[in-house]
Short mmCIF file of C-alpha atoms and ligand atoms in Angstrom, two decimals:
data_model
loop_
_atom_site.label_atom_id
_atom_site.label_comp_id
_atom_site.label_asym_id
_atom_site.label_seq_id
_atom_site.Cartn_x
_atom_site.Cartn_y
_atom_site.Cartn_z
CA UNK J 29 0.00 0.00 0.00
CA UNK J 30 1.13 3.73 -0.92
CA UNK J 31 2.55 6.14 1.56
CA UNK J 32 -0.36 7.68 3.13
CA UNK J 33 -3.29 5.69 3.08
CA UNK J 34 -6.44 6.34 4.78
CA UNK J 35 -6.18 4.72 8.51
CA UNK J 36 -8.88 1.74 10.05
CA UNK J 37 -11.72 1.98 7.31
CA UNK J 38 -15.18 2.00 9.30
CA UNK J 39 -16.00 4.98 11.00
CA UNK J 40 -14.11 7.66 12.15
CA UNK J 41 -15.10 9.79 15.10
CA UNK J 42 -14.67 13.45 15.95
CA UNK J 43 -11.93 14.72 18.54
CA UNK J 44 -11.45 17.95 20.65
CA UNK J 45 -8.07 18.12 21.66
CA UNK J 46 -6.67 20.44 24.79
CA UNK J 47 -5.90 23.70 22.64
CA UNK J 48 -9.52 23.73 21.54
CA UNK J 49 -9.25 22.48 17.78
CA UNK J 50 -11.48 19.48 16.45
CA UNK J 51 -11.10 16.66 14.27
CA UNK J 52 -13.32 14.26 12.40
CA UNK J 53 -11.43 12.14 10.83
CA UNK J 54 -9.97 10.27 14.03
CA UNK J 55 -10.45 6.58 13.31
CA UNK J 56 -12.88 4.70 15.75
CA UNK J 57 -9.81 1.92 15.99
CA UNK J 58 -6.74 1.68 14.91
CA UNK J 59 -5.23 -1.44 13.32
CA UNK J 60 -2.19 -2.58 15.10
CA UNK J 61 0.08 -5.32 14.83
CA UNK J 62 3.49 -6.55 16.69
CA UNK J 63 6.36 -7.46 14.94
CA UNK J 64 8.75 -9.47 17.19
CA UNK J 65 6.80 -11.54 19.85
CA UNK J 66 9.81 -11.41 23.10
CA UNK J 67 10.11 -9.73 26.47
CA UNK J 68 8.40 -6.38 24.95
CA UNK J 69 6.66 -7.63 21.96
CA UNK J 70 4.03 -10.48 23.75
CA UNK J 71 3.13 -7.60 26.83
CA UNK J 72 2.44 -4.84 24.13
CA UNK J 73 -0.02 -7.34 22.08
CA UNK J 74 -1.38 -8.10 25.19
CA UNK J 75 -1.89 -4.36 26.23
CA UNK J 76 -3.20 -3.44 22.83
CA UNK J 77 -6.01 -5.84 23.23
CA UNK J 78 -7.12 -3.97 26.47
CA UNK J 79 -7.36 -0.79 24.58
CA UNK J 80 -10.85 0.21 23.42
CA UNK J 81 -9.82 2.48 20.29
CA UNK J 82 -7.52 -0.01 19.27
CA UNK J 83 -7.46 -3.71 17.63
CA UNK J 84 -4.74 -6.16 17.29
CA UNK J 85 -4.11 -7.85 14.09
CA UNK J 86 -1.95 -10.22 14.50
CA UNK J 87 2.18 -10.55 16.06
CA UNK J 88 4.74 -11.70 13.84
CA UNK J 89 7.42 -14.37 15.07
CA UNK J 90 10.54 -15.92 13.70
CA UNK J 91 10.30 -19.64 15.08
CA UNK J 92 7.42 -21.81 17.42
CA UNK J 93 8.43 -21.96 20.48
CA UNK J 94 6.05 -21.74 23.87
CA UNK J 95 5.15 -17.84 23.34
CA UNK J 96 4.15 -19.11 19.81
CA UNK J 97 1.73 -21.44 21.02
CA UNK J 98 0.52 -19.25 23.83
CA UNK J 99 -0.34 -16.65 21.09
CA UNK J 100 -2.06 -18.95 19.18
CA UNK J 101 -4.10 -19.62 22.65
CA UNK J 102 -5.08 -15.94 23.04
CA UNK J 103 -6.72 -16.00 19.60
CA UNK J 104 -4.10 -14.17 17.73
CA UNK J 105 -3.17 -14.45 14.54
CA UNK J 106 0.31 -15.71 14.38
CA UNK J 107 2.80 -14.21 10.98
CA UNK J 108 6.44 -15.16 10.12
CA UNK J 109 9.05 -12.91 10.45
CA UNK J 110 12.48 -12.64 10.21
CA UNK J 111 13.43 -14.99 7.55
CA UNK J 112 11.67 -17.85 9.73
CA UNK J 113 10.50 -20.81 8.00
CA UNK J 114 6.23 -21.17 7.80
CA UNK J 115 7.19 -25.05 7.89
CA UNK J 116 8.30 -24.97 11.42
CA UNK J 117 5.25 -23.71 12.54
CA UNK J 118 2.81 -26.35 10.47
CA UNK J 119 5.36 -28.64 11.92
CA UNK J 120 4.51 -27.98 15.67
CA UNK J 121 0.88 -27.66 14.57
CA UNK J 122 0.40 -23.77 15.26
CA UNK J 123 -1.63 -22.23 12.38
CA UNK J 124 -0.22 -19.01 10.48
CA UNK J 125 -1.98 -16.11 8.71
CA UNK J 126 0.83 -15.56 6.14
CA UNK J 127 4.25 -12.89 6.25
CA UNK J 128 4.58 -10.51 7.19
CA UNK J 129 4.03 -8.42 4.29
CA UNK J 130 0.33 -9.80 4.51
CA UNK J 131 0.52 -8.13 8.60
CA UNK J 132 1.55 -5.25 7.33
CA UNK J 133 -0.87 -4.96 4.14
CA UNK J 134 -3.96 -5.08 6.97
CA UNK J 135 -2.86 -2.59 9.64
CA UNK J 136 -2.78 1.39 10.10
CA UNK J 137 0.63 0.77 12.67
CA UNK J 138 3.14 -1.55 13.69
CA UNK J 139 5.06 -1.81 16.68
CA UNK J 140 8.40 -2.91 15.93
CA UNK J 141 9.74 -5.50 19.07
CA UNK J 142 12.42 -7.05 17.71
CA UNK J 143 16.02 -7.44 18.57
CA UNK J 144 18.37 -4.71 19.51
CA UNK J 145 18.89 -2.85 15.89
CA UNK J 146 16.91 -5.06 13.91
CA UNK J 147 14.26 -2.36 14.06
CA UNK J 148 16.17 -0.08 11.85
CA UNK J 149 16.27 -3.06 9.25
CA UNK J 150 12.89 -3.33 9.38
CA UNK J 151 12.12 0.20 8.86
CA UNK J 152 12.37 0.46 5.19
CA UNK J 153 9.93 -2.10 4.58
CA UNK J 154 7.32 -0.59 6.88
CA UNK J 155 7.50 3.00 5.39
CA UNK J 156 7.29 1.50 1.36
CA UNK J 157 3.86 -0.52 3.14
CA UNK J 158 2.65 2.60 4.07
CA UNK J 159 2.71 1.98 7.84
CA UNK J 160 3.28 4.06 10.68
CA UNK J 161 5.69 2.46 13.13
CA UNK J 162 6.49 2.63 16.59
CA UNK J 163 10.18 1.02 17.03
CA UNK J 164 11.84 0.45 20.96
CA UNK J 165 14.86 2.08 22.73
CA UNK J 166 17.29 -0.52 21.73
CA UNK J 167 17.33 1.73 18.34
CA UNK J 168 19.25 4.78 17.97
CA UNK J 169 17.13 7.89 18.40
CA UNK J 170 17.06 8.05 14.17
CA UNK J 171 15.47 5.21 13.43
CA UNK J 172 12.28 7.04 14.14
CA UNK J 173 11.16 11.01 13.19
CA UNK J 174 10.95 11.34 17.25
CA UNK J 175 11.62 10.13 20.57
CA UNK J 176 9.01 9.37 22.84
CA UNK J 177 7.51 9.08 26.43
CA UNK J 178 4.06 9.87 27.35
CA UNK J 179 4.79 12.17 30.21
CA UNK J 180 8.14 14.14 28.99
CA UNK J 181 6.41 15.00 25.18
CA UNK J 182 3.49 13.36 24.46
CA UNK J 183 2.48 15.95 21.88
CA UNK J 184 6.19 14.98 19.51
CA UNK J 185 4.02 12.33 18.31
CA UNK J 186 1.19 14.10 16.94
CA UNK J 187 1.01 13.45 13.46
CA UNK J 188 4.15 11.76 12.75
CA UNK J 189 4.63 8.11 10.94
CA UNK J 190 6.97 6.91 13.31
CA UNK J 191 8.28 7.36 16.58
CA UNK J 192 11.13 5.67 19.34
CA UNK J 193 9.74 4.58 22.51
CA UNK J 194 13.18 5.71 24.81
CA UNK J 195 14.41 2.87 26.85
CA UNK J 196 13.11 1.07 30.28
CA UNK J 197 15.58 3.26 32.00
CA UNK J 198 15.20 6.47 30.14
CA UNK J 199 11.56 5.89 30.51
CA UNK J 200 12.04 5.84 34.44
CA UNK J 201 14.19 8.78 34.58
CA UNK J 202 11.96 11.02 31.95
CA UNK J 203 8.45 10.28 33.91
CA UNK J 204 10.71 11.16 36.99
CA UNK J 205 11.64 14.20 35.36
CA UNK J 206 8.95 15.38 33.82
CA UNK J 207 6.80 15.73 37.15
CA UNK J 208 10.19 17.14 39.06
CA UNK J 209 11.20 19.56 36.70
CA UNK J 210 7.52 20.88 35.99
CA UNK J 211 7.25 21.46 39.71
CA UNK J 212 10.43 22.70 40.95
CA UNK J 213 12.50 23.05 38.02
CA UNK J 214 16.05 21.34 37.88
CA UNK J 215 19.03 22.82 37.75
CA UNK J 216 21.22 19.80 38.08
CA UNK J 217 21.09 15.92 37.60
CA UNK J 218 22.85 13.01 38.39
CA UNK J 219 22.20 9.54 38.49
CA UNK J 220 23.88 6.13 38.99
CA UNK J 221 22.44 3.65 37.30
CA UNK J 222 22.09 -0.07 38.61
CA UNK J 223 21.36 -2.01 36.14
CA UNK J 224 20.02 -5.85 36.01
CA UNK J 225 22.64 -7.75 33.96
CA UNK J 226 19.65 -10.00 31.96
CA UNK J 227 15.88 -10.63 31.73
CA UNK J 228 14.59 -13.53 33.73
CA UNK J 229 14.08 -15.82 30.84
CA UNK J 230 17.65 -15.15 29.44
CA UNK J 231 20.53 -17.46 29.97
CA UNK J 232 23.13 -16.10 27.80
CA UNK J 233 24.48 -12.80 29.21
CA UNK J 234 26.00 -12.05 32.79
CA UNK J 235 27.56 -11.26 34.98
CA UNK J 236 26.90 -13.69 37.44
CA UNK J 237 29.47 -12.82 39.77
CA UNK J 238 30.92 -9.53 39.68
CA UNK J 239 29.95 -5.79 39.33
CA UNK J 240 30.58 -4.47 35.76
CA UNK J 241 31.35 -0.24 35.88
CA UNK J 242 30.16 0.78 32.61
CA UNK J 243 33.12 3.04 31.15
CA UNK J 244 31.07 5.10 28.74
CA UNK J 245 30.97 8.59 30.82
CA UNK J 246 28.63 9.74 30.96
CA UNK J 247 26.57 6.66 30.02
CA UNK J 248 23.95 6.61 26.96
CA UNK J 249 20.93 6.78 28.99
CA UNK J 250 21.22 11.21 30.44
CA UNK J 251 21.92 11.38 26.35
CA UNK J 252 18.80 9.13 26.03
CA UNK J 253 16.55 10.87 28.30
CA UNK J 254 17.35 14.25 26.65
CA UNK J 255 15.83 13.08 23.13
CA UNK J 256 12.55 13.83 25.26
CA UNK J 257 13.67 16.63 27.67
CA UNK J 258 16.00 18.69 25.95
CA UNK J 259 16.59 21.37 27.94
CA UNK J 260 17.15 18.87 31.05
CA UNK J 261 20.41 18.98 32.54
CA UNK J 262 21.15 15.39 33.33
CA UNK J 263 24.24 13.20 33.76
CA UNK J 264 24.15 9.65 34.19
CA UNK J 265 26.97 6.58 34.98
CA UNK J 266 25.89 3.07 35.32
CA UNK J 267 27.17 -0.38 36.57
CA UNK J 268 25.82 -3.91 35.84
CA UNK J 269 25.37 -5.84 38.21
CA UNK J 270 24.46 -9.77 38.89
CA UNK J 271 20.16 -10.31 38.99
CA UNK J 272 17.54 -10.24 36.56
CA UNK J 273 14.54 -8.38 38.60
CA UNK J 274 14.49 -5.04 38.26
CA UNK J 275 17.02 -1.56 37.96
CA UNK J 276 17.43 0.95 40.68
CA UNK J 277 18.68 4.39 39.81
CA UNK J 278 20.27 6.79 42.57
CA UNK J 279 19.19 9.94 41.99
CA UNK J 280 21.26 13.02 43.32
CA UNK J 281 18.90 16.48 41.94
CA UNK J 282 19.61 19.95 42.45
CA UNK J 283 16.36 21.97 42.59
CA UNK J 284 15.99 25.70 41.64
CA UNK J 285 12.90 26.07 43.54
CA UNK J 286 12.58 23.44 46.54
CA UNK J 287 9.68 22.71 48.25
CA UNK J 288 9.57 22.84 52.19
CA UNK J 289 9.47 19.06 52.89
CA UNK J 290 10.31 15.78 51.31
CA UNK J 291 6.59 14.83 51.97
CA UNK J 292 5.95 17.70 49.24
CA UNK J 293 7.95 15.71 46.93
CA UNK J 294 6.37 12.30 48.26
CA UNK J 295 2.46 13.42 47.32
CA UNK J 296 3.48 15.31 44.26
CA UNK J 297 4.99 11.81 42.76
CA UNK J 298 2.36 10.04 44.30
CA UNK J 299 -0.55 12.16 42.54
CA UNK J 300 1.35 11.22 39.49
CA UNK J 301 0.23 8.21 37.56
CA UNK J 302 2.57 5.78 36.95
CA UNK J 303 4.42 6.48 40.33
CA UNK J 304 3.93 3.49 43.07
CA UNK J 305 5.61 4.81 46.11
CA UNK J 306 5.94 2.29 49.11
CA UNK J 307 4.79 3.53 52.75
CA UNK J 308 7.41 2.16 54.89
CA UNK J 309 4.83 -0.33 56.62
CA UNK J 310 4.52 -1.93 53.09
CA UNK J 311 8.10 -3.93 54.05
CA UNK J 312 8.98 -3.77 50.15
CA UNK J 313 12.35 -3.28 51.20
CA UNK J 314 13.58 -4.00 47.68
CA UNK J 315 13.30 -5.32 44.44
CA UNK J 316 12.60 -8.69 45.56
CA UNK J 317 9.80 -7.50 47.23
CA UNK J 318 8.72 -4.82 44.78
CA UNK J 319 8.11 -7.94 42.30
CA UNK J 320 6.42 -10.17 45.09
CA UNK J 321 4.24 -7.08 45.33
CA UNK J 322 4.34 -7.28 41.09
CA UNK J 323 2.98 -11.68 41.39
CA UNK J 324 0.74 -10.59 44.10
CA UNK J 325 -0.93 -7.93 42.63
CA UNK J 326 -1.47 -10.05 39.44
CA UNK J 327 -1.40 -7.63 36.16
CA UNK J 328 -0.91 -9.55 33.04
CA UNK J 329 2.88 -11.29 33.42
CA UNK J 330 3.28 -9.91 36.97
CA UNK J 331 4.30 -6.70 35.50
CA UNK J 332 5.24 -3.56 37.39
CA UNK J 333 4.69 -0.77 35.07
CA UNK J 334 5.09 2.65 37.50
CA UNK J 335 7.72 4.00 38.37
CA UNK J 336 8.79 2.40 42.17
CA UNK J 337 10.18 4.58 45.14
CA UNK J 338 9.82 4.28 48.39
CA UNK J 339 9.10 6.77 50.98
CA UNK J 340 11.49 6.05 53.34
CA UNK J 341 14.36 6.45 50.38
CA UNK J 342 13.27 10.38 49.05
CA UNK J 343 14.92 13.05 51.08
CA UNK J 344 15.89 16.30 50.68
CA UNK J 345 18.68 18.63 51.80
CA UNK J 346 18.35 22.09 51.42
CA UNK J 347 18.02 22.34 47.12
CA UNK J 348 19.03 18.88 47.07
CA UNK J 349 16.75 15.87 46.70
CA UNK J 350 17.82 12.68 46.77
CA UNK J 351 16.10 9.62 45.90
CA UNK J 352 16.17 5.74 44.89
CA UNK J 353 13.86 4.45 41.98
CA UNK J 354 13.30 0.84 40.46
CA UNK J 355 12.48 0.45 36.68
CA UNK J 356 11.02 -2.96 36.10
CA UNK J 357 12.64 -3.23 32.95
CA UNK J 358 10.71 -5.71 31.19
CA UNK J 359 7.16 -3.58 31.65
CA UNK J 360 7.92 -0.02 32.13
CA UNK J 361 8.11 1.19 28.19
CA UNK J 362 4.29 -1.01 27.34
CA UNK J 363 1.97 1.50 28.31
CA UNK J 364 4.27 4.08 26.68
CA UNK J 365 3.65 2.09 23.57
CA UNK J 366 0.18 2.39 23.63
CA UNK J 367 0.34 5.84 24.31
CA UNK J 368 2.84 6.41 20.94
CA UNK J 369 0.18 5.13 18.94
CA UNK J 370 -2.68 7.53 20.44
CA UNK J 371 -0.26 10.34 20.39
CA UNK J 372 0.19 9.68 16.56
CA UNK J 373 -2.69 9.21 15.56
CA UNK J 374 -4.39 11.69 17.63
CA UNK J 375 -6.66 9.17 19.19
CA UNK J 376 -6.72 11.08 22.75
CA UNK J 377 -7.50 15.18 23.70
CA UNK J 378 -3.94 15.31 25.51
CA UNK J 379 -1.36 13.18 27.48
CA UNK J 380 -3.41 13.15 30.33
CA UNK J 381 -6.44 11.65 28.22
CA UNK J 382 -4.51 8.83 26.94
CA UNK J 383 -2.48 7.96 29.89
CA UNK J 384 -5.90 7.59 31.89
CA UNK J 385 -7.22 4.90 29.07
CA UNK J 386 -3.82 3.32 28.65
CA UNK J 387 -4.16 2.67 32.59
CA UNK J 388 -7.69 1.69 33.37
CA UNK J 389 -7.31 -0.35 30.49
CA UNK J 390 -4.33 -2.04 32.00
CA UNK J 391 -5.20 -2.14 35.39
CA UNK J 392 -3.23 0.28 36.55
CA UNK J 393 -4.50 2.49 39.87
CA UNK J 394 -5.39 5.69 39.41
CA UNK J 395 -2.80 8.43 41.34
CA UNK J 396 -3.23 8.52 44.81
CA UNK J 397 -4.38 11.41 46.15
CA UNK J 398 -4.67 10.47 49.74
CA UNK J 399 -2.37 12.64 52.15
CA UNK J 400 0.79 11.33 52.94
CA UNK J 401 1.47 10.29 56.43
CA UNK J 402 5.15 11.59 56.12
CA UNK J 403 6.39 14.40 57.90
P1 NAD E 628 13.61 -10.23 23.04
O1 NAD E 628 14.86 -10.87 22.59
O2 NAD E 628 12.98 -10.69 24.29
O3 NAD E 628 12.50 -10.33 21.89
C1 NAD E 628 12.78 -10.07 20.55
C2 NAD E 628 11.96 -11.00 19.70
O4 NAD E 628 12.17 -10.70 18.32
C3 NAD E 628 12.34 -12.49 19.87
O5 NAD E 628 11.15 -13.25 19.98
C4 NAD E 628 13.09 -12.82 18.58
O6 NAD E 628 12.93 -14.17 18.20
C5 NAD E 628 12.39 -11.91 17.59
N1 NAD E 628 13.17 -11.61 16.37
C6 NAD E 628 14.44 -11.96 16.08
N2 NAD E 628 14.78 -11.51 14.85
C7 NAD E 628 13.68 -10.86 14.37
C8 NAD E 628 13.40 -10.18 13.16
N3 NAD E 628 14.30 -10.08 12.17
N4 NAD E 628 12.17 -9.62 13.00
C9 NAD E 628 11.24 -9.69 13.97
N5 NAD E 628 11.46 -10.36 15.14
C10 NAD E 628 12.66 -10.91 15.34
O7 NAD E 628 13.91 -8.67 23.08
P2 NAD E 628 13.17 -7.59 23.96
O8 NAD E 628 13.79 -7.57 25.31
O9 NAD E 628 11.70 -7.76 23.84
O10 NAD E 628 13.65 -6.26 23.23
C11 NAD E 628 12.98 -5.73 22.11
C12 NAD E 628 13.30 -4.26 22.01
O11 NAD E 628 12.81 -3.61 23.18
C13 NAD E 628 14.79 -3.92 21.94
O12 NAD E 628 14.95 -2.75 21.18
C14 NAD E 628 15.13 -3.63 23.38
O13 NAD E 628 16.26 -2.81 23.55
C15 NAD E 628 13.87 -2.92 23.83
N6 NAD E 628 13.65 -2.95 25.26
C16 NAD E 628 13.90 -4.07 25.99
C17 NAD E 628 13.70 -4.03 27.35
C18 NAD E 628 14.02 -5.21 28.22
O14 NAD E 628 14.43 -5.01 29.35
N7 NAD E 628 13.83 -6.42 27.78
C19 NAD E 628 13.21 -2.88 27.98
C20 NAD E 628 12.90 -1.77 27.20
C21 NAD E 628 13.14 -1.81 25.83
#
């Protein structure tokens, strides 16, 4: 299909955006599909089915495997990407639609979820389809016309064909930031990253015994976070270290206008969505705990998609505010998806609109707006 087609036939509905001007031409849903079914790839399918102005199409995978079948099991539509073979799959019984060039030729976006710079390979093919894409932060920020995180720019997206969704750990420190800097402005940044050494269900990187300083300086992620902040000035270093469960970043922040208290700070995150801030009494000492919390709680794949801090680990001295924050890497960046593709194709009035869908849709509490007990 040509550059440009008309999205989702069926009917379109009108929208009034935040600055007052209306369209008509918003389609009712948009037609999305997922190409590369991993870590990312199977929780964004499985958010875009939750979405009401949205429809999934069908994922695109290289081999069968378990995630194969399980997609199969949800009811969708199963393509072959990547060079895989359609064979395999007949082979272990798990029916596909066709290529993906026959994904592509029936959707209005795709989200690219593939390896680590196979995205950019893939972009090509998805702009001569005619189909807006949404790649992940493993890309360089020029794989897509934009950068993007729902709470740091939201509007980048509007009209464009394709966009970057920054990384699980920019993602963390830009929804940080955005909130922070609106409300007391920053004049300084720094942050040490901790970051897990592998995904749960990987068994092929490390380290497994050791504590790997990361000698880029400063590392790719203060770079990162400014494709969606520019102005904010942030410095990051980072070390790997040995487990699979979550980041934490150690946030040092020099304010130009502090508040009076660290509770200030506290219930302005907290009335923040995608903020979970532990109450001391909670016991989540950790990350350990944070993704007990994460099984307990029971979202699709145990995910924790907010931001986590903990009360007890925000404080502030004078102009500076310090604070510890966990990314769960393998969730944080889905509902930012979702938001990429509302933000592009104008499906919501604002950011706030679309984050509140994306969320109830998810499951996802609302901010809390209860008082904070600290002093
Ligand atoms: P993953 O390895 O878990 O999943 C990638 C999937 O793509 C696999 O199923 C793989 O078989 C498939 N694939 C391989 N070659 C392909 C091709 N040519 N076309 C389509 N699919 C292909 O990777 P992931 O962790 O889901 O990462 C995907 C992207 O998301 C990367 O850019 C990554 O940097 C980014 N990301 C990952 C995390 C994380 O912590 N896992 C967090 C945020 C962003």
């Amino acid at each position: 299909m040509a550059e440009g087609r008309t999205p989702s036939p069926g009917c379109a509905r009108q929208v009034l955006y935040a600055d007052g001007t209306v369209r008509g031409d918003v389609p009712k849903r948009v037609r999305v599909g997922v190409n590369g079914y991993g870590t990312i790839g199977k929780r964004v399918a499985d958010a875009v089915v939750k979405q009401p102005d949205m429809e999934l199409v069908g994922v695109a995978k290289t081999r069968p495997s378990f995630e194969a079948e399980q997609a199969v099991a949800k009811g969708y539509r199963l393509f072959v990407t990547g060079g895989g073979d359609p064979g395999a799959f007949e082979t272990a019984g798990l029916p596909v639609a066709g290529t993906l060039d026959a994904l592509l030729a029936g959707i209005d976006v795709i989200v690219d979820a593939s390896p680590d710079k196979v995205g950019r390979e893939n972009a090509a093919r998805y702009r001569s389809a005619g189909v807006r894409a949404v790649f992940q932060g493993g890309e360089k920020s020029d794989v897509a016309e934009a950068s993007f995180n729902a709470m740091a720019n939201y509007r980048t997206g509007e009209g464009k064909r394709s966009l970057r969704v920054v990384s699980c750990n920019t993602t963390g420190l830009a929804r940080a930031a955005a909130v922070i800097d609106r409300a007391w402005g920053v004049e300084r940044w720094e942050a040490t990253l901790v970051r897990r050494a592998a995904d749960p269900s990987e068994t092929n990187r490390g380290p497994i015994n050791g504590i790997l300083p990361t000698f880029q300086m400063p590392s790719h992620h203060g770079p990162d976070v400014r494709t969606v902040l520019q102005d904010l000035p942030i410095t990051t270093l980072a070390v790997v270290v040995p487990t699979t469960l979550m980041h934490v970043h150690v946030n040092r922040v020099r304010l130009r206008h502090p508040p009076a208290r660290a509770a200030d700070v506290v219930a302005r995150l907290r009335a923040s969505p995608r903020f979970r801030i532990f109450r001391s009494w909670e016991r989540a000492d950790g990350t350990p705990q944070v993704m007990e919390f994460g099984r307990d709680r029971g979202l699709g794949h145990n995910d924790v998609m907010e931001n986590v801090l903990w009360e007890a680990g925000i404080g502030l001295d004078g102009p500076e505010l310090h604070f510890f924050q966990g990314v769960h890497q393998e969730s944080v960046v889905v509902p930012e998806n979702i938001d990429a593709i509302r933000s592009m194709f104008g499906l919501a009035a604002d950011a706030e609109e679309s984050i509140r869908m994306t969320d109830a849709a998810l499951g996802l509490p609302p901010p809390d707006t209860r008082p904070t007990s600290m002093k």
